[in-house]
Coordinates of C-alpha atoms and ligand atoms in Angstrom, one line a residue:
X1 CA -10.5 11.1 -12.1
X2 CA -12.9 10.3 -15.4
X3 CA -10.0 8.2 -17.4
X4 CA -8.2 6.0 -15.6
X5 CA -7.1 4.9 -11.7
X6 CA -6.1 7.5 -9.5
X7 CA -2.7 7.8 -8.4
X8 CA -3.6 5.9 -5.2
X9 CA -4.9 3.2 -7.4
X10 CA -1.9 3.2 -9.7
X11 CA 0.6 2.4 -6.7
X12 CA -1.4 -0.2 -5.3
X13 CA -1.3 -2.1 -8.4
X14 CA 0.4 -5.4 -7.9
X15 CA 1.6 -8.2 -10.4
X16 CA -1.3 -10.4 -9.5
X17 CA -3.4 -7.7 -9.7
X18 CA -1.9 -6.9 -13.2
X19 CA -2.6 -10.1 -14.8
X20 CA -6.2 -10.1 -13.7
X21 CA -7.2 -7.1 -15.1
X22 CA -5.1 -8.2 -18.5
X23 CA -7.3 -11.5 -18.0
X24 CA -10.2 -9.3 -17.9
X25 CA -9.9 -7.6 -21.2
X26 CA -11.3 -10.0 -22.9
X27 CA -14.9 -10.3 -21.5
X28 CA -17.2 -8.0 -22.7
X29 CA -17.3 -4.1 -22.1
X30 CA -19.8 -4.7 -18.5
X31 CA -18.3 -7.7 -17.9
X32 CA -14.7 -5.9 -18.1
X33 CA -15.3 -3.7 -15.7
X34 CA -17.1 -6.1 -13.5
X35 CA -14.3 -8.0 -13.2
X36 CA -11.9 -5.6 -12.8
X37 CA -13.9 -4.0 -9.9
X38 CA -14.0 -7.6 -8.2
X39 CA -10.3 -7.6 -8.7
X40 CA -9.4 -4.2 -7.0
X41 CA -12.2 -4.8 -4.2
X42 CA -10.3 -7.7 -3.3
X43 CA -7.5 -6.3 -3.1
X44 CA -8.7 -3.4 -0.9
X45 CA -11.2 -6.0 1.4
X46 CA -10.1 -8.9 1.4
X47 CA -11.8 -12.2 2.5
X48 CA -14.8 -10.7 1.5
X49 CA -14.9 -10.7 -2.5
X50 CA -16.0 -14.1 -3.6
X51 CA -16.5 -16.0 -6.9
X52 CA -18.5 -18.7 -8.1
X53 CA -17.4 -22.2 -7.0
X54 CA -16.4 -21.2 -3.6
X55 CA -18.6 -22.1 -0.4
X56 CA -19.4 -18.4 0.3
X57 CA -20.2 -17.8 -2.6
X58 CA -22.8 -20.7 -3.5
X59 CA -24.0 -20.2 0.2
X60 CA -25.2 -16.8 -0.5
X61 CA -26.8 -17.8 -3.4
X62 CA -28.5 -20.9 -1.9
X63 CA -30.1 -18.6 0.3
X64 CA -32.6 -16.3 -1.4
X65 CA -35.8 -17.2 -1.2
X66 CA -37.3 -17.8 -4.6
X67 CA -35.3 -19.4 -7.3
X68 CA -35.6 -16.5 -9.8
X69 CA -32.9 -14.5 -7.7
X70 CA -31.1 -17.4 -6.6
X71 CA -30.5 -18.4 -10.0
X72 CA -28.4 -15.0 -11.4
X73 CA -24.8 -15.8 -10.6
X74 CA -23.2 -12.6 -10.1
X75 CA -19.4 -11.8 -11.4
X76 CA -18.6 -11.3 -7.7
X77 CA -20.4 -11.3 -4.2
X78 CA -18.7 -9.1 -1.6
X79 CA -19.5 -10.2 2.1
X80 CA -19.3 -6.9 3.8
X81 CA -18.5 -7.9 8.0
X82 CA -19.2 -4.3 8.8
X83 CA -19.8 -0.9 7.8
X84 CA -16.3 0.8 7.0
X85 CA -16.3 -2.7 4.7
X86 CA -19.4 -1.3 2.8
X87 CA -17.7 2.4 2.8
X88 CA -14.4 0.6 1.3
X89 CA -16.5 -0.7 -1.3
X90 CA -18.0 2.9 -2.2
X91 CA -14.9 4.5 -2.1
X92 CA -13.2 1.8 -4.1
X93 CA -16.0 1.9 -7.0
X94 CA -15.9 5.9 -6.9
X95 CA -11.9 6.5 -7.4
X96 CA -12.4 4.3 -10.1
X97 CA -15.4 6.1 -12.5
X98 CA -14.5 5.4 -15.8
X99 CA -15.1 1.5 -14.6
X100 CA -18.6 2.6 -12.7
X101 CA -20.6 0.3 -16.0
X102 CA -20.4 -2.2 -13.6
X103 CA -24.1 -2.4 -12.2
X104 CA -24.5 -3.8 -8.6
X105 CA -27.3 -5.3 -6.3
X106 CA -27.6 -4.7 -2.8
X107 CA -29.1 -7.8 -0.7
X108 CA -30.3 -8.0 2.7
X109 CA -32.7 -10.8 4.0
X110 CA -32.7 -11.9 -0.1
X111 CA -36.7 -12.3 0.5
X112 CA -38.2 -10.7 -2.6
X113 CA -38.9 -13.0 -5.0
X114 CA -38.4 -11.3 -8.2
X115 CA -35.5 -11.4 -10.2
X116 CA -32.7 -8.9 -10.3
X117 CA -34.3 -7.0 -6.6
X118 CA -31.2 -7.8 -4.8
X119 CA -29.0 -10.1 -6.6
X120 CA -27.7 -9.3 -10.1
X121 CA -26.3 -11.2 -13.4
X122 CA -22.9 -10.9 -14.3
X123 CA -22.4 -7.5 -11.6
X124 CA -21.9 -7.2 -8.5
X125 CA -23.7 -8.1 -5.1
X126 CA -23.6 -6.6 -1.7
X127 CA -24.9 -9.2 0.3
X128 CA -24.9 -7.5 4.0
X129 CA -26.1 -11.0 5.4
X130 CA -23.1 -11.4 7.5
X131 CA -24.0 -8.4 9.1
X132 CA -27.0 -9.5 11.6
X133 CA -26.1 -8.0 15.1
X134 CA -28.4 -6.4 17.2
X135 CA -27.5 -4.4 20.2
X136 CA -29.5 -2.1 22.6
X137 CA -28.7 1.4 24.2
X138 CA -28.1 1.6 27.6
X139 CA -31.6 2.3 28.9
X140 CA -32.9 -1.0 26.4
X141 CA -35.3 2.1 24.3
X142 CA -33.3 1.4 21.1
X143 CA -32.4 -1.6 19.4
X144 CA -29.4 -0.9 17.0
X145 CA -29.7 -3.4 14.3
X146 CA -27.6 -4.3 11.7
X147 CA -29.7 -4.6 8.2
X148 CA -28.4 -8.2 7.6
X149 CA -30.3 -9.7 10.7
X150 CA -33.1 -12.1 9.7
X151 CA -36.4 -11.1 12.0
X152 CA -35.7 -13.7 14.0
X153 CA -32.2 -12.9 15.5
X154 CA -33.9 -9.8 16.1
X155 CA -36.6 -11.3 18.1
X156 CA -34.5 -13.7 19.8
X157 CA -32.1 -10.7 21.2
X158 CA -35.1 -8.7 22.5
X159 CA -37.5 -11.2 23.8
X160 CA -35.1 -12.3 26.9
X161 CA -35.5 -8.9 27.9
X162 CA -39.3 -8.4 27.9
X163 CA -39.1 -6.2 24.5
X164 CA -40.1 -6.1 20.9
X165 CA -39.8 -4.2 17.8
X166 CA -42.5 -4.2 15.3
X167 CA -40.7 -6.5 12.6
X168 CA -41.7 -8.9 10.1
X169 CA -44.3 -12.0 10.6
X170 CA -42.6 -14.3 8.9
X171 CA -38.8 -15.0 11.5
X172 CA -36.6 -15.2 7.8
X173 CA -37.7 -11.8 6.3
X174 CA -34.3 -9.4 6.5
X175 CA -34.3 -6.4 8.0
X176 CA -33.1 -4.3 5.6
X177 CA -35.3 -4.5 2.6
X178 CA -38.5 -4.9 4.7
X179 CA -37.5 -1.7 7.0
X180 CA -36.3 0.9 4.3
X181 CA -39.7 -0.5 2.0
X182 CA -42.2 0.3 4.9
X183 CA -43.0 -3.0 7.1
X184 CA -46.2 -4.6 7.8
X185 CA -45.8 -6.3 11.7
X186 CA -48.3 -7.8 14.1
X187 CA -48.2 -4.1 15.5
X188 CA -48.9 -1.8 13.1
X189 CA -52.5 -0.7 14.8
X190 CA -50.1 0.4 17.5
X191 CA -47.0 1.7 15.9
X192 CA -47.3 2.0 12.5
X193 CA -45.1 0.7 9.3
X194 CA -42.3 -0.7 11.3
X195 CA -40.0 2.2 9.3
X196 CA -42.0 4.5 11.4
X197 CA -39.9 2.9 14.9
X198 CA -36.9 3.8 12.7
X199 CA -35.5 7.2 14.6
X200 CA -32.0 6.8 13.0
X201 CA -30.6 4.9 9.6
X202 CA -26.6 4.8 9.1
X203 CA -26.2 5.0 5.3
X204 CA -23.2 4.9 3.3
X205 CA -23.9 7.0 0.4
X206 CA -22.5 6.2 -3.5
X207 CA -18.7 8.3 -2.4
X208 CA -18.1 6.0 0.2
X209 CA -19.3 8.5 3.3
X210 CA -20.8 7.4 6.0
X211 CA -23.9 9.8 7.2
X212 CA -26.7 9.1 9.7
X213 CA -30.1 9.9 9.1
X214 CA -32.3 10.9 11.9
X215 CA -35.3 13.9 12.8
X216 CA -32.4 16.1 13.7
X217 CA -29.8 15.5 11.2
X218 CA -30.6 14.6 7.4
X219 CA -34.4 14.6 8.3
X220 CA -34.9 14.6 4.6
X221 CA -33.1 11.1 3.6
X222 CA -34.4 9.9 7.0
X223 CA -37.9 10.5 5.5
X224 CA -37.0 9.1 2.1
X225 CA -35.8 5.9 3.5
X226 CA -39.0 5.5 5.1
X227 CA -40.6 3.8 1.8
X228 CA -37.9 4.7 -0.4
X229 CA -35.9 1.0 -0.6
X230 CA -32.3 1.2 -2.5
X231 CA -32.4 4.6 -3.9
X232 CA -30.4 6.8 -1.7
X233 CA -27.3 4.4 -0.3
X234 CA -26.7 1.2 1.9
X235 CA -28.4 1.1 5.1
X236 CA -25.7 0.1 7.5
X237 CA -27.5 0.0 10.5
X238 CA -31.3 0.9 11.8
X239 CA -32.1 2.3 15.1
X240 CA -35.5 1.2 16.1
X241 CA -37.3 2.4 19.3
X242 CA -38.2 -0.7 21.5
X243 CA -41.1 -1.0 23.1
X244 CA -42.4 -3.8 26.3
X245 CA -43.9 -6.7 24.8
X246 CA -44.2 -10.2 26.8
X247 CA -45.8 -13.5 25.4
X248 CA -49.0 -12.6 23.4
X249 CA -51.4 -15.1 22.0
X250 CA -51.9 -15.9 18.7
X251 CA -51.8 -18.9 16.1
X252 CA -53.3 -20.4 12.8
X253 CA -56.7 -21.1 11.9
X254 CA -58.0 -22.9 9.3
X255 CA -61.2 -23.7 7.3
X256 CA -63.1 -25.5 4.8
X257 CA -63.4 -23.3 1.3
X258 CA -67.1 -23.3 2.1
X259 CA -66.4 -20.6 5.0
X260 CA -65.0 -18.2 2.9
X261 CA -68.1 -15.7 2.8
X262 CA -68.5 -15.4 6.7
X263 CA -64.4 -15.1 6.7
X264 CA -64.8 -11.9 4.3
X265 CA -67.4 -10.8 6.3
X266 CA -66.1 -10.8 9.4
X267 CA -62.4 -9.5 8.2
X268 CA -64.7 -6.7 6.8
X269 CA -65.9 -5.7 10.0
X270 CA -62.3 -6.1 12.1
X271 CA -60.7 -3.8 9.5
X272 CA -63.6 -1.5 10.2
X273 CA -62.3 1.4 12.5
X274 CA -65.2 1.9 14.6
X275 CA -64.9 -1.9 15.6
X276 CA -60.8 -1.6 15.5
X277 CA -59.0 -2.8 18.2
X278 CA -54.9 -1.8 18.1
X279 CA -54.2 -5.0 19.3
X280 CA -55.5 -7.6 17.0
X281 CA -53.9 -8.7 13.8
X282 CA -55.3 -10.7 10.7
X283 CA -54.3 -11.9 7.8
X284 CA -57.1 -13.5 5.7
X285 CA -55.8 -16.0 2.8
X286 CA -57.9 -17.6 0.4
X287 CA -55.1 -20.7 -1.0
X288 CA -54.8 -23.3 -3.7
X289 CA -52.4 -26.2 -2.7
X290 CA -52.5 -30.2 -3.0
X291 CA -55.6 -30.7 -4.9
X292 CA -58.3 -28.2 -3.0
X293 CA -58.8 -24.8 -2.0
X294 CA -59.3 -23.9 2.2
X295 CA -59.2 -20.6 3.6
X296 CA -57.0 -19.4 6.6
X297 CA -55.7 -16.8 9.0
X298 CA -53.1 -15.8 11.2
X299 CA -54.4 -14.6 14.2
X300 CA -52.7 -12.3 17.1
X301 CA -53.8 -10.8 19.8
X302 CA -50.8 -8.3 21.0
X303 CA -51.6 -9.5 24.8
X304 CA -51.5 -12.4 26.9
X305 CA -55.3 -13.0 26.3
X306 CA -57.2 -16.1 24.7
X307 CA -59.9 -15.6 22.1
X308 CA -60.6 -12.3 22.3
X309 CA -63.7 -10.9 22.1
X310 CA -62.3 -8.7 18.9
X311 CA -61.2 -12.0 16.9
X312 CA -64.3 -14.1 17.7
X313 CA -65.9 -12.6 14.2
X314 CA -63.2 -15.5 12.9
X315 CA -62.9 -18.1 16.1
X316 CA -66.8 -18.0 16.2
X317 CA -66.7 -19.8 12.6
X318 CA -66.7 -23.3 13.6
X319 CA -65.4 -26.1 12.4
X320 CA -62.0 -25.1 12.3
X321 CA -60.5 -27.5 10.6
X322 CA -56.4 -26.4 12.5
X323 CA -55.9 -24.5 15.5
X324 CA -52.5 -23.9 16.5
X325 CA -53.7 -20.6 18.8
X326 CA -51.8 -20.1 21.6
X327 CA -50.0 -18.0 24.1
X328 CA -46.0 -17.8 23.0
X329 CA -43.5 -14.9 22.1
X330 CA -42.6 -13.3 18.7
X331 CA -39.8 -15.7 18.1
X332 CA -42.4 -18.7 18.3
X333 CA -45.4 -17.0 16.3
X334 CA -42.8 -16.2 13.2
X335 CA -41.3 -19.4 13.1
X336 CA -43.8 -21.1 12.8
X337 CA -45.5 -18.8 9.9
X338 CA -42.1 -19.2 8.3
X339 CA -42.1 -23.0 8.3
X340 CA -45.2 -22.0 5.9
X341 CA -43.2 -20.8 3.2
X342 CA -40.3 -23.0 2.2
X343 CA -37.2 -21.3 -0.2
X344 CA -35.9 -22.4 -3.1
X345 CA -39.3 -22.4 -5.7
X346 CA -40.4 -20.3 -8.2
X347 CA -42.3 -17.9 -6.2
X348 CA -44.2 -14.7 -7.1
X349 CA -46.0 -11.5 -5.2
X350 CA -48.2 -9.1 -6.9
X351 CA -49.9 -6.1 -4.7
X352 CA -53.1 -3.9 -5.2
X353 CA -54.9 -1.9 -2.3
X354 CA -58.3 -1.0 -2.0
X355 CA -60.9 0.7 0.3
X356 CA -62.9 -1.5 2.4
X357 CA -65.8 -2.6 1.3
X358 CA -67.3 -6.3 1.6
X359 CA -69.2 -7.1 -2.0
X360 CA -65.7 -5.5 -3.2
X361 CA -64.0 -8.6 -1.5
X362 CA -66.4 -10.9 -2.7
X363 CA -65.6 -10.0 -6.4
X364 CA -62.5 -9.8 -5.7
X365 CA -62.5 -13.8 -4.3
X366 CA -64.9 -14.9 -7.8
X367 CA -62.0 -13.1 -9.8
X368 CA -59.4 -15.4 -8.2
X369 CA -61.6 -18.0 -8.1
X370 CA -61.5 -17.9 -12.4
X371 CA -58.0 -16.8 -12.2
X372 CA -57.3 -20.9 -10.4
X373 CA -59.3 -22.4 -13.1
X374 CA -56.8 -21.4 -15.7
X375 CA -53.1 -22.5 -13.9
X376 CA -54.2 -24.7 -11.6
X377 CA -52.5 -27.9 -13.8
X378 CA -49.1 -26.0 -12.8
X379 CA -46.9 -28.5 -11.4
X380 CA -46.4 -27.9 -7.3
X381 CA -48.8 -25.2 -7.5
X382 CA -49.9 -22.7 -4.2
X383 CA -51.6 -20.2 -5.6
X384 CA -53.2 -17.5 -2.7
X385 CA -54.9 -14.2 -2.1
X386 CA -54.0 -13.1 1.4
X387 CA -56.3 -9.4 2.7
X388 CA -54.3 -7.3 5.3
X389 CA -55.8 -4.6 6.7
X390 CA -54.5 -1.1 7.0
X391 CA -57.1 0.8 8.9
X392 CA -56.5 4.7 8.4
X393 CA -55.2 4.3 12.5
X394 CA -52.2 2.7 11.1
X395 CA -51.6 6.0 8.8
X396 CA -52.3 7.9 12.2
X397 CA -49.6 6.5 13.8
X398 CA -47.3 6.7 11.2
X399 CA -48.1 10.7 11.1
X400 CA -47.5 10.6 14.9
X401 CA -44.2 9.5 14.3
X402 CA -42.4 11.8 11.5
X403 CA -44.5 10.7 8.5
X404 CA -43.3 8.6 6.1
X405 CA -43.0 8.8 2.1
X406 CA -45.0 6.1 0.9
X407 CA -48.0 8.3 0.7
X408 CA -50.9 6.6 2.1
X409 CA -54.5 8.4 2.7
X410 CA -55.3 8.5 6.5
X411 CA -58.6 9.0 5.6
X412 CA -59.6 5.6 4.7
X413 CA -59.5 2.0 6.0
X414 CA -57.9 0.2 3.4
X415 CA -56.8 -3.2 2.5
X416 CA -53.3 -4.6 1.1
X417 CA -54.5 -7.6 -1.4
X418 CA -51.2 -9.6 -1.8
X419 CA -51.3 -12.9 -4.8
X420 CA -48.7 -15.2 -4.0
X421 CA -48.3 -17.9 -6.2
X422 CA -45.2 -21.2 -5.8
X423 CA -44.5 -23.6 -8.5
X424 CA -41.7 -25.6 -9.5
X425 CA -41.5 -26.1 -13.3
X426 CA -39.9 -23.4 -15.1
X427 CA -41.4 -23.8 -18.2
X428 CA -44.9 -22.8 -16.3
X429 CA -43.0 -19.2 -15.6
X430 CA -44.8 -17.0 -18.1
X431 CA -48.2 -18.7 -17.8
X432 CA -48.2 -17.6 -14.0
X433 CA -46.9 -14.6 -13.9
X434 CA -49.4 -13.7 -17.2
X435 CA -52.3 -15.2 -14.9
X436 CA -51.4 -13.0 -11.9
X437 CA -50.8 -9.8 -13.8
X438 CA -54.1 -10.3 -15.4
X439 CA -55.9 -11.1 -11.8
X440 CA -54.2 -7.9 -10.6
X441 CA -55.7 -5.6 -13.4
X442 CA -59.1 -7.0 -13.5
X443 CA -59.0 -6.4 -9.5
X444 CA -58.4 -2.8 -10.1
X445 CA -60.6 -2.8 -12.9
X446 CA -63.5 -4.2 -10.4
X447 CA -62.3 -1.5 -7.6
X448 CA -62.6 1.4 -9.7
X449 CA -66.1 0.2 -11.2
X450 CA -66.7 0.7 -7.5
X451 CA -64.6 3.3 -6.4
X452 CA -62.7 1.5 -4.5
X453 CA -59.4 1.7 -5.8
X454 CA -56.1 3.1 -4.0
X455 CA -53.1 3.9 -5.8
X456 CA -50.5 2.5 -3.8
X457 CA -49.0 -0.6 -4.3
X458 CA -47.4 -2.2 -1.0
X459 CA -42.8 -2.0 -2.3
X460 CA -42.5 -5.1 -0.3
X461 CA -45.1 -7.0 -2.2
X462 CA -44.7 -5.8 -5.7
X463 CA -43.7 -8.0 -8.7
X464 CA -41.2 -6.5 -11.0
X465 CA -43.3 -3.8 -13.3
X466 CA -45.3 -2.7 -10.5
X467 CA -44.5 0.7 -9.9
X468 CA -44.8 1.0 -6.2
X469 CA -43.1 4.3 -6.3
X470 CA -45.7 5.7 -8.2
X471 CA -48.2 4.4 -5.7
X472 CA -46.4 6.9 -3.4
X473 CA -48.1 9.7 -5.7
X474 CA -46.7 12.4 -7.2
X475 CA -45.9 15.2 -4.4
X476 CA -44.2 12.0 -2.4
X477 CA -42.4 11.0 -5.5
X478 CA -41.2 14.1 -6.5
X479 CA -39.9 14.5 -2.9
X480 CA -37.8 11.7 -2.9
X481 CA -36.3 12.6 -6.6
X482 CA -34.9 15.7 -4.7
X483 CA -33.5 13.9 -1.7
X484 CA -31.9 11.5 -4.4
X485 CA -30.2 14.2 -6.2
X486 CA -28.9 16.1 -3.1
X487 CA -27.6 12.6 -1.7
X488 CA -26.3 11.1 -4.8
X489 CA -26.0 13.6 -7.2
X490 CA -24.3 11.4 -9.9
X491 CA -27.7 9.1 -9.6
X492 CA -25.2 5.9 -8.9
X493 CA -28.3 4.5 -7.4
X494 CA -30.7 5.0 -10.3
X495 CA -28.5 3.8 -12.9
X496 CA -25.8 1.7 -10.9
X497 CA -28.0 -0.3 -8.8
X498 CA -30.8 -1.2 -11.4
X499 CA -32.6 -4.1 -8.8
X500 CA -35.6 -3.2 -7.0
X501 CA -37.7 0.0 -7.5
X502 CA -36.6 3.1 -8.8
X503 CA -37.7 6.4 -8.8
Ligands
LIG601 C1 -42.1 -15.3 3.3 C2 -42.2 -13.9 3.3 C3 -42.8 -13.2 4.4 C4 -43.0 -11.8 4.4 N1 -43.6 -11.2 5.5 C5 -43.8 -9.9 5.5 C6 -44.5 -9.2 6.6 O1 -44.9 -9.8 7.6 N2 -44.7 -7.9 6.5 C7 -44.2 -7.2 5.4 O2 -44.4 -6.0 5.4 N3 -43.5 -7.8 4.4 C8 -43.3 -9.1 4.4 N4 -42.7 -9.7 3.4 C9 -42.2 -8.9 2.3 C10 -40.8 -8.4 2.6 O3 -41.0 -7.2 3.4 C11 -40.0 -7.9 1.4 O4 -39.7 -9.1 0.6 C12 -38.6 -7.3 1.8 O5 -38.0 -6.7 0.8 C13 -37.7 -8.3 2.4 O6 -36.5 -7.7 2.9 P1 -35.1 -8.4 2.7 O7 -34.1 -7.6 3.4 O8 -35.2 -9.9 3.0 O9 -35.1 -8.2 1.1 P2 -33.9 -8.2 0.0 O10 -34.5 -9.1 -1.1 O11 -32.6 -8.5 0.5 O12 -34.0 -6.7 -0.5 C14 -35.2 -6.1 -0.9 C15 -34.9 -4.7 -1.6 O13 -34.4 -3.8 -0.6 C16 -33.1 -3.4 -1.0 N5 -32.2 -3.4 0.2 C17 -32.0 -4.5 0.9 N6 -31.2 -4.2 2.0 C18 -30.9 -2.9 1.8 C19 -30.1 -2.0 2.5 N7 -29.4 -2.4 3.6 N8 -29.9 -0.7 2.1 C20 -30.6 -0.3 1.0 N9 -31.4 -1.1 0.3 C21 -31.5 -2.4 0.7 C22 -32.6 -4.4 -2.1 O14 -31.7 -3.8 -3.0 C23 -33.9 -4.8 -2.7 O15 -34.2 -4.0 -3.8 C24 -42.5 -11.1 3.3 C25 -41.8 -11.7 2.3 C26 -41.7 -13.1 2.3 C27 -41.0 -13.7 1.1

C-alpha cells in the first residue's frame, strides 16, 4: 500500500499510539517518519525499541568502538533478541512504504570506526548485539553463530571442545560485519577469508522473509555475501564449518625503530610462497605512540610448536625489546591483542594492497615516516602501518571453497597495508584524516611507479570514501548489482541503509 497504513496497521492503531504519531508531525519530513516507524516497531516488538536516555539505549551506544559512531544518537535503537524479531522489523517497515524515508543502520560487533557504517543520525539502528549465541551441529563440524557474537564468545564456546573457526585476531571484533566483509584470521593460509568457512547465511531480506543462503539453495546471495557487507539483507545467523584446533603458540614481539629494515625484509620473504608455510601468521606494524616510534608483530604459529623455524626471519632479530610468545588457545592470543586497542577514541583505518616486493615496503615505510612528521603534535596520538600478507595460497583456498566476490588475483602474493591512526581531540579530525588520505594516495602513487599496485581495497579496513567495492572489479561488481536486484528489488538496501559500502 504506497499512501498510507494497511488495513492491518489501521486496526492496530491504539490511543497511545495515536498521540505519538500526532507528536511526530512536527519534526521534520525524515525525522517524521523516523519517529513514527519507532512508534509502530514498538508497538509490534516490544522491549526492544529504545530511545535516548534509557540504559539500553546509552549502552549500545557506549559500545562502538571509535567515537565517530558512538557519537550519532539515532531516533531509535531496536534490540532484536532473535531472528523472527529482525523479520518483524522488515515486515513492519514494508506495510508501511510511504514512511520507508526513514534510513536505517545495521550494527553487529560496532567495530568500524567510521562514521555512519553501522550506527546512523536521527534513523534507525539495528543493533543485533544481543544476539551472540553460538551453537554446534550434532557431529561438532558446524558452528551456528548468531552475527551479534563478539569473537571471543565464539572462541570461548569452541575451544572447550578442541575446535576453532577462523575468526577475527582481535576477541571484540563482531561477527557479522567481519564475516559478510571477508575476514582476515590467524588461518587464512589454511582456510581462506573466514567468509570462505561460511557454508550457510540466514538472511532476512528488505520484506521481512526469511531465506537461507547456501551452495545448494541461493548459491548466488551466498556468494555475494561473501565480500558483499550490508547490501543484500540482515544476516541472522552464519554457519561456519569447524575445524580441530588445540593450543598453538604465538605472542607479541617487539623492537627498537632501528630494526625496521631487517623486519621488512624478513616479512618480505614469509609472505613469499615458495618460503610459505600455512601455518604461520604475521602482522608487521610500524607505530607512533608516547613520544617514539618501535616496530612490532604478532606472531602465530597454528601448532603447539615454539619458535618455528618459519618465524625465526623475525625471532632471529635480537634484542627484542617484549616477548609475550607463548603456547595458549585463541581465546588467550585475541585478548590479549584486544587489550591493544582500547574503544572510545577517535580512531581511523585506511587500506591499499600491493604485490610484494621489498624496496616497495621500504618506500612505502619513508612515506609514512614524512606522513608522522606532519601530525605527530596530535594530542593522544598512535599513528601505525601494519603489512598483512595475503599470499596467492590464501586466494587458492578461497577458490577451493565456492569462491568468493571480493575479486582477488590468485596469481600474486600480495600484501594488505592497513593506517590506523587514534587520537583524542576532535578538533585534530580533519588534519588526520587529510594526513592519512594523502599517505594512502602517495602509496599507490609509489606502487604503480612500480607496478605494484592491486586494486582492491580490504571492506573491513576501508575509511569512508574508499570504494572497496570497486576494488572487487568490475565483472565482481556487476555480479553482485544483479544478486541485489533479484533479492531486493526495491534497492531498500542501497538507498535505505546508506552506512557502510554500497554497490
Ligand atoms: C580492533 C580491531 C581489530 C580488527 N581485527 C581484524 C582482523 O583480525 N581481521 C580482519 O579481517 N578484520 C579485522 N578488523 C576489521 C573488522 O573486520 C571490521 O571492522 C568489521 O566490519 C567488524 O565487524 P563488526 O560486526 O564489529 O562491525 P559493524 O561495525 O557492526 O558492521 C560493519 C559493517 O557490516 C554491516 N553489518 C554488520 N552486521 C551485519 C549483518 N548481520 N548483516 C548485514 N550487514 C551487517 C554493517 O551495516 C556495517 O556496514 C578489526 C577491526 C578492529 C577495530
Amino acid at each position: 500500500m504506497k499512501n498510507g497504513f494497511s488495513l492491518g496497521w489501521a486496526l492496530a492503531i491504539t490511543p497511545g499510539l495515536l498521540l505519538s504519531l500526532y507528536a511526530a508531525s512536527d519534526l521534520p519530513i525524515n525525522s517524521q517518519a523516523c519517529a513514527v516507524q519507532c512508534t509502530l516497531l514498538q508497538y509490534s516488538i516490544s522491549d526492544t525499541v529504545w530511545y535516548t536516555g534509557t540504559a539500553p539505549y546509552e549502552e549500545s551506544l557506549a559500545s562502538y568502538f571509535s567515537s565517530f559512531e558512538a557519537e550519532l544518537r539515532p531516533r531509535c535503537i531496536i534490540r532484536p533478541k532473535h531472528t523472527e524479531h529482525v523479520a518483524k522489523v522488515f515486515r513492519t517497515i514494508a506495510s508501511i512504504s510511504s514512511w520507508t524515508s526513514c534510513q536505517l543502520a545495521i550494527r553487529s560487533g560496532g567495530h568500524t570506526p567510521f562514521a555512519g557504517s553501522a550506527n546512523i543520525n536521527g534513523g534507525i539502528t539495528i543493533d543485533l548485539s544481543l544476539m551472540k549465541e553460538t551453537t554446534l551441529s550434532e557431529d561438532h563440524r558446524i558452528a551456528y553463530i548468531q552475527p551479534g557474537a563478539e569473537w571471543v564468545d565464539v572462541y570461548n564456546r569452541l575451544v572447550p571442545e578442541g575446535l576453532a573457526v577462523p575468526g577475527a585476531r582481535v576477541a571484540g571484533v563482531g561477527v557479522g560485519g567481519f564475516t559478510t566483509g571477508g575476514g582476515i584470521s590467524y588461518f587464512a593460509p589454511r582456510f581462506g577469508f573466514t567468509c570462505d568457512s561460511i557454508i550457510n547465511y540466514q538472511v532476512v531480506l528488505a520484506n521481512g522473509t526469511i531465506i537461507h543462503a547456501n551452495a545448494s539453495a541461493h548459491a548466488d546471495l551466498w556468494w555475494a555475501l561473501r565480500g558483499g557487507s550490508n547490501n543484500f539483507g540482515v544476516v541472522t545467523r552464519i554457519d561456519a564449518q569447524t575445524f580441530d584446533q588445540g593450543e598453538f603458540w604465538g605472542g607479541l614481539l617487539v623492537w627498537e625503530e632501528s630494526k625496521i629494515p631487517q623486519l621488512l625484509e624478513a616479512y618480505y620473504d614469509l609472505n613469499s610462497s615458495p618460503n610459505l608455510d600455512p601455518y604461520a601468521q604475521h602482522v608487521l606494524s610500524i607505530g607512533f605512540q608516547g613520544g617514539g616510534v618501535a616496530a612490532s608483530n604478532n606472531i602465530h604459529y597454528t601448532k603447539p610448536q615454539r619458535n618455528p623455524p618459519s618465524l625465526r626471519g623475525y625471532t632471529d632479530i635480537q634484542p627484542v625489546l617484549v616477548n609475550t610468545t607463548r603456547i595458549a588457545n585463541i581465546s588467550s592470543f585475541t585478548t590479549e591483542q584486544d587489550s591493544f586497542s582500547p574503544k572510545g577514541l577517535r580512531q581511523d583505518f585506511f587500506t591499499a594492497t600491493v604485490v610484494a616486493d621489498l624496496k616497495l615496503y621500504y618506500e612505502i615505510q619513508e612515506l609514512w615516516n614524512a606522513s608522522l612528521a606532519t601530525v605527530v603534535n596530535a594530542t593522544g596520538l598512535q599513528y601505525i602501518l601494519t603489512l598483512q600478507p595475503l599470499p596467492r595460497v590464501v586466494m587458492q583456498e578461497s577458490a577451493r571453497r565456492g569462491g568468493n566476490a571480493l575479486g582477488l588475483d590468485a596469481s600474486k602474493d600480495l600484501t594488505i597495508l592497513c593506517l590506523i591512526a587514534s587520537w583524542r581531540n576532535a578538533n585534530d579530525d580533519k588534519w588526520l584524516l587529510g594526513a592519512q588520505r594523502q599517505l594512502i594516495d602517495k602509496i599507490l602513487a609509489a606502487a604503480k611507479r612500480r607496478d605494484r599496485s592491486s586494486r582492491f581495497k580490504y571492506l573491513n579496513y576501508a575509511f569512508a570514501g574508499q570504494d572497496a567495492i570497486a576494488g572487487y572489479g568490475p565483472q565482481s561488481q556487476k555480479r553482485l548489482r544483479a544478486v541485489s536486484s533479484k533479492y531486493d528489488p526495491s534497492g531498500f538496501f542501497q538507498k535505505g541503509v546508506p552506512g557502510g559500502f554500497k554497490l
